[in-house]
Short mmCIF file of C-alpha atoms in Angstrom, two decimals:
data_model
loop_
_atom_site.label_atom_id
_atom_site.label_comp_id
_atom_site.label_asym_id
_atom_site.label_seq_id
_atom_site.Cartn_x
_atom_site.Cartn_y
_atom_site.Cartn_z
CA MET N 72 -0.13 -23.46 -18.81
CA LYS N 73 -1.42 -23.43 -22.36
CA VAL N 74 -0.06 -21.01 -24.92
CA LYS N 75 -1.22 -20.38 -28.45
CA ALA N 76 0.66 -17.96 -30.65
CA LYS N 77 -0.26 -17.14 -34.21
CA ALA N 78 1.58 -14.87 -36.62
CA LYS N 79 -0.44 -12.93 -39.14
CA GLY N 80 1.30 -10.35 -41.26
CA ASP N 81 3.66 -8.45 -38.97
CA ILE N 82 1.58 -9.02 -35.87
CA THR N 83 1.63 -12.05 -33.58
CA LYS N 84 -1.45 -12.77 -31.50
CA VAL N 85 -0.97 -14.72 -28.31
CA LYS N 86 -3.47 -16.45 -26.02
CA MET N 87 -2.39 -17.79 -22.66
CA MET N 88 -4.27 -19.91 -20.16
CA PHE N 89 -2.93 -20.64 -16.71
CA LYS N 90 -4.01 -23.09 -14.06
CA ASN N 91 -4.06 -21.14 -10.84
CA PRO N 92 -6.71 -20.48 -8.16
CA MET N 93 -5.78 -16.75 -8.12
CA ALA N 94 -6.73 -16.60 -4.45
CA GLY N 95 -5.69 -13.48 -2.58
CA PRO N 96 -5.47 -13.51 1.23
CA GLU N 97 -9.20 -12.81 1.82
CA GLU N 98 -10.42 -15.37 -0.67
CA ALA N 99 -7.99 -18.00 0.57
CA LYS N 100 -9.26 -17.53 4.12
CA LYS N 101 -12.87 -17.88 3.05
CA LYS N 102 -12.23 -21.00 1.01
CA LYS N 103 -9.72 -22.35 3.53
CA ILE N 104 -7.01 -22.82 0.94
CA LYS N 105 -3.49 -21.50 0.64
CA SER N 106 -3.21 -18.02 -0.83
CA GLU N 107 -1.90 -18.51 -4.32
CA PHE N 108 -1.97 -16.12 -7.24
CA ILE N 109 0.22 -15.20 -10.18
CA THR N 110 2.05 -11.94 -9.58
CA GLN N 111 3.87 -11.57 -12.85
CA ILE N 112 3.68 -12.82 -16.41
CA THR N 113 6.39 -12.14 -18.97
CA ALA N 114 6.70 -13.11 -22.60
CA VAL N 115 10.10 -13.10 -24.27
CA TYR N 116 10.68 -13.35 -28.01
CA ASN N 117 14.12 -13.23 -29.58
CA GLY N 118 15.71 -12.12 -26.32
CA ALA N 119 13.40 -9.14 -25.90
CA VAL N 120 10.42 -8.74 -23.60
CA VAL N 121 7.25 -8.37 -25.68
CA TYR N 122 4.64 -8.55 -22.91
CA GLU N 123 4.79 -7.92 -19.25
CA VAL N 124 2.17 -7.64 -16.56
CA THR N 125 2.12 -7.53 -12.78
CA THR N 126 -1.11 -9.02 -11.48
CA SER N 127 -3.05 -9.32 -8.22
CA GLY N 128 -5.44 -11.87 -6.75
CA PHE N 129 -8.38 -10.11 -8.36
CA VAL N 130 -7.76 -11.63 -11.75
CA SER N 131 -10.18 -14.53 -12.38
CA LYS N 132 -9.13 -18.02 -11.46
CA ASN N 133 -7.48 -20.11 -14.17
CA PRO N 134 -6.90 -16.82 -15.97
CA LEU N 135 -6.95 -16.22 -19.68
CA PHE N 136 -4.81 -13.45 -21.09
CA LYS N 137 -4.51 -12.25 -24.66
CA PHE N 138 -2.02 -9.87 -26.20
CA GLU N 139 -0.36 -8.90 -29.47
CA PHE N 140 3.11 -7.83 -30.48
CA LYS N 141 4.87 -6.60 -33.60
CA GLY N 142 7.12 -9.08 -35.33
CA GLY N 143 7.32 -12.79 -34.64
CA LYS N 144 8.01 -15.41 -37.29
CA LYS N 145 6.26 -18.72 -37.84
CA GLY N 146 8.23 -21.55 -36.28
CA ASP N 147 10.06 -19.30 -33.84
CA LYS N 148 9.63 -19.76 -30.14
CA LEU N 149 8.03 -17.53 -27.56
CA GLU N 150 8.84 -18.08 -23.92
CA ILE N 151 6.22 -17.33 -21.26
CA THR N 152 7.23 -17.14 -17.61
CA THR N 153 4.97 -16.72 -14.58
CA VAL N 154 5.89 -16.05 -10.96
CA ASP N 155 3.38 -16.52 -8.14
CA ASN N 156 3.12 -14.95 -4.70
CA ASN N 157 4.90 -17.93 -3.14
CA GLY N 158 7.86 -17.45 -5.45
CA LYS N 159 7.05 -20.41 -7.66
CA LYS N 160 8.25 -19.91 -11.18
CA GLU N 161 6.93 -21.65 -14.26
CA SER N 162 7.87 -21.20 -17.86
CA LYS N 163 6.95 -22.65 -21.17
CA LYS N 164 8.16 -22.30 -24.72
CA ALA N 165 5.53 -22.10 -27.41
CA LYS N 166 6.01 -22.31 -31.15
CA ILE N 167 4.51 -19.48 -33.17
CA LYS N 168 2.16 -20.87 -35.77
CA MET R 188 3.41 -22.34 9.60
CA ASP R 189 6.73 -22.53 11.38
CA ARG R 190 9.27 -19.80 11.29
CA ARG R 191 11.85 -21.70 9.28
CA LYS R 192 9.40 -22.47 6.52
CA PHE R 193 8.17 -18.89 6.47
CA LEU R 194 11.68 -17.51 6.14
CA GLY R 195 12.43 -20.00 3.40
CA MET R 196 9.38 -18.88 1.48
CA GLY R 197 10.43 -15.26 1.78
CA LEU R 198 13.86 -16.11 0.48
CA ALA R 199 12.41 -18.03 -2.44
CA ALA R 200 10.16 -15.10 -3.34
CA PHE R 201 13.09 -12.74 -3.13
CA ALA R 202 15.23 -15.03 -5.27
CA ALA R 203 12.48 -15.24 -7.89
CA VAL R 204 12.19 -11.46 -8.05
CA VAL R 205 15.94 -11.02 -8.38
CA ALA R 206 16.18 -13.76 -10.99
CA SER R 207 13.38 -12.33 -13.12
CA LYS R 208 15.04 -8.92 -12.89
CA THR R 209 18.38 -10.14 -14.16
CA ASP R 210 17.39 -12.51 -16.92
CA LEU R 211 14.39 -10.66 -18.28
CA SER R 212 15.08 -7.05 -17.34
CA ALA R 213 11.45 -6.93 -16.27
CA VAL R 214 9.80 -4.25 -14.16
CA ASP R 215 8.17 -5.77 -11.10
CA PHE R 216 5.63 -3.23 -9.95
CA ARG R 217 5.06 -5.23 -6.80
CA ALA R 218 8.65 -4.58 -5.77
CA THR R 219 8.94 -1.00 -6.99
CA LYS R 220 5.49 0.21 -5.89
CA PRO R 221 4.39 -2.07 -3.03
CA LYS R 222 1.98 0.51 -1.59
CA ALA R 223 -0.06 0.68 -4.79
CA TRP R 224 -1.06 -2.96 -4.28
CA GLU R 225 -2.32 -2.32 -0.76
CA ALA R 226 -4.45 0.71 -1.61
CA VAL R 227 -8.16 0.11 -0.99
CA ASP R 228 -9.62 2.47 -3.58
CA SER R 229 -8.73 3.49 -7.11
CA ALA R 230 -7.89 7.08 -6.26
CA SER R 231 -5.23 6.21 -3.72
CA ALA R 232 -3.87 3.32 -5.80
CA ILE R 233 -3.41 5.66 -8.76
CA LYS R 234 -1.71 8.17 -6.49
CA GLU R 235 0.71 5.52 -5.20
CA LEU R 236 1.50 4.21 -8.66
CA TYR R 237 1.66 7.36 -10.76
CA GLY R 238 1.92 10.23 -8.32
CA THR R 239 -0.43 13.15 -7.99
CA GLY R 240 -0.25 14.44 -11.56
CA GLY R 241 -3.49 15.43 -13.29
CA LEU R 242 -5.36 12.73 -15.20
CA LYS R 243 -6.54 13.42 -18.70
CA GLU R 244 -9.66 11.74 -20.07
CA SER R 245 -8.78 10.32 -23.46
CA LYS R 246 -10.78 8.84 -26.30
CA ASP R 247 -7.70 7.04 -27.58
CA LEU R 248 -7.56 4.90 -24.48
CA LYS R 249 -10.33 2.36 -24.80
CA LEU R 250 -11.74 0.16 -22.10
CA LYS R 251 -14.18 -2.55 -23.06
CA ALA R 252 -16.17 -4.05 -20.21
CA PRO R 253 -19.70 -5.42 -19.94
CA LYS R 254 -22.35 -3.04 -18.58
CA LEU R 255 -23.90 -5.89 -16.67
CA ALA R 256 -21.81 -8.84 -15.60
CA GLU R 257 -23.79 -11.89 -14.58
CA ASN R 258 -20.83 -13.63 -13.07
CA GLY R 259 -18.60 -11.39 -10.98
CA GLY R 260 -15.97 -14.13 -10.94
CA SER R 261 -15.10 -13.68 -14.56
CA ILE R 262 -15.54 -10.26 -16.12
CA PRO R 263 -13.95 -9.88 -19.54
CA ILE R 264 -11.89 -6.71 -19.89
CA ASN R 265 -10.20 -5.35 -22.98
CA ILE R 266 -7.83 -2.40 -22.98
CA LYS R 267 -6.83 -0.92 -26.29
CA SER R 268 -4.94 2.20 -27.23
CA SER R 269 -3.15 3.78 -30.13
CA LEU R 270 -1.22 6.16 -27.88
CA ASP R 271 2.52 5.87 -27.27
CA LEU R 272 2.39 4.41 -23.79
CA GLU R 273 4.85 3.32 -21.17
CA SER R 274 2.52 1.49 -18.81
CA VAL R 275 -1.16 0.69 -18.35
CA ALA R 276 -2.90 -0.07 -15.05
CA LEU R 277 -6.32 -1.49 -14.25
CA PHE R 278 -8.23 -0.66 -11.05
CA GLN R 279 -11.65 -1.31 -9.52
CA ASP R 280 -13.44 -0.36 -6.32
CA ALA R 281 -15.34 -3.57 -5.60
CA ASN R 282 -12.66 -5.71 -3.95
CA PRO R 283 -10.64 -5.31 -0.72
CA ARG R 284 -7.79 -3.79 -2.70
CA SER R 285 -7.95 -1.79 -5.88
CA ALA R 286 -5.12 -2.80 -8.22
CA VAL R 287 -5.85 -5.67 -10.61
CA ALA R 288 -3.04 -5.56 -13.15
CA VAL R 289 -0.28 -3.24 -14.29
CA PHE R 290 1.14 -3.74 -17.78
CA THR R 291 4.51 -2.50 -18.95
CA VAL R 292 4.44 -1.71 -22.64
CA PRO R 293 7.64 -3.02 -24.30
CA ALA R 294 9.24 -1.44 -27.38
CA ASN R 295 7.45 -3.65 -29.91
CA GLY R 296 4.36 -4.29 -27.82
CA ILE R 297 0.85 -3.37 -28.88
CA VAL R 298 -1.64 -2.07 -26.35
CA ASN R 299 -4.47 -4.54 -26.88
CA TYR R 300 -4.82 -6.54 -23.72
CA ASP R 301 -7.49 -9.04 -22.79
CA LEU R 302 -7.98 -10.48 -19.34
CA ARG R 303 -10.71 -11.55 -16.96
CA MET R 304 -11.15 -10.23 -13.48
CA LYS R 305 -13.18 -10.71 -10.33
CA MET R 306 -15.50 -8.17 -8.73
CA ARG R 307 -17.49 -8.56 -5.53
CA LYS R 308 -20.08 -5.97 -6.33
CA THR R 309 -21.07 -3.22 -8.74
CA SER R 310 -18.39 -0.57 -9.09
CA LYS R 311 -16.37 1.63 -11.35
CA VAL R 312 -13.52 0.12 -13.34
CA THR R 313 -10.71 2.56 -14.11
CA VAL R 314 -7.79 2.36 -16.49
CA VAL R 315 -4.86 4.73 -16.15
CA ALA R 316 -2.10 4.81 -18.74
CA LYS R 317 1.17 6.67 -18.66
CA GLY R 318 2.45 8.01 -21.95
CA LYS R 319 6.15 8.07 -22.83
CA ASP R 320 6.00 11.85 -22.43
CA GLY R 321 4.70 11.47 -18.88
CA THR R 322 1.07 12.39 -19.57
CA LEU R 323 -1.44 10.39 -17.56
CA TYR R 324 -4.50 9.25 -19.46
CA THR R 325 -7.59 7.75 -17.92
CA THR R 326 -10.90 6.22 -18.81
CA SER R 327 -13.50 4.46 -16.71
CA ARG R 328 -16.66 2.46 -16.94
CA ASN R 329 -19.31 1.29 -14.54
CA VAL R 330 -19.79 -2.46 -14.30
CA GLU R 331 -22.89 -3.85 -12.66
CA VAL R 332 -22.41 -7.20 -10.99
CA SER R 333 -25.36 -9.44 -10.22
CA ILE R 334 -23.53 -12.31 -8.53
CA GLY R 335 -20.31 -11.31 -6.84
CA GLY R 336 -17.12 -13.17 -7.51
CA CYS R 337 -13.94 -13.07 -5.50
CA GLY R 338 -14.77 -15.89 -3.13
CA GLY R 339 -18.39 -14.77 -2.72
#
């Protein structure tokens, strides 16, 4: 997972890149791999959720997501958490630049 | 896969859902609206997710998508809105199931989302957004796909 967060004025722009095949059941069968896709991504700043999405296997593989939120100070940390369809959880803290 | 392993996986998934609920107070649309993720076309997915209320075409809900996508495996999508929204959902009719992503708009969130999605063939891409007052907004765009993605 790669996360880039940049504060500009009162808005923080965030870019996230994940390593995941994003293979739903049909695609996994065709490629003969295990079905694996991210089902949820959450971003938490200062104890509050600032971004939240539930996803399906139809998002591109190794997905790239971008979003913005109000607030966010330089040097503070943003925590991104993903959960996949197999229940695997990953999280990462990124410094806002 | 043996039964024990399968059960274990189910438990792990359940635990993850519960954990994310408690420590993030997040809305997991997969748990609350499981049928919406199984729906094969946009119309029924929207019905499962937002009910049968009337949809209102809105200029303030913007969907940016290429008219012609060369690679169906990676279609850039941008959803932008100045409306006071509660949630935003993205659907298409090209893949086995319709729902791609459902966003929950937090208190200090801005509706300006970028993501990339897969499409097997040419189809309509639809965005439905629910306002805080309950109004359902919609906008759609046709995306032509020359080489299908999604395992094609």
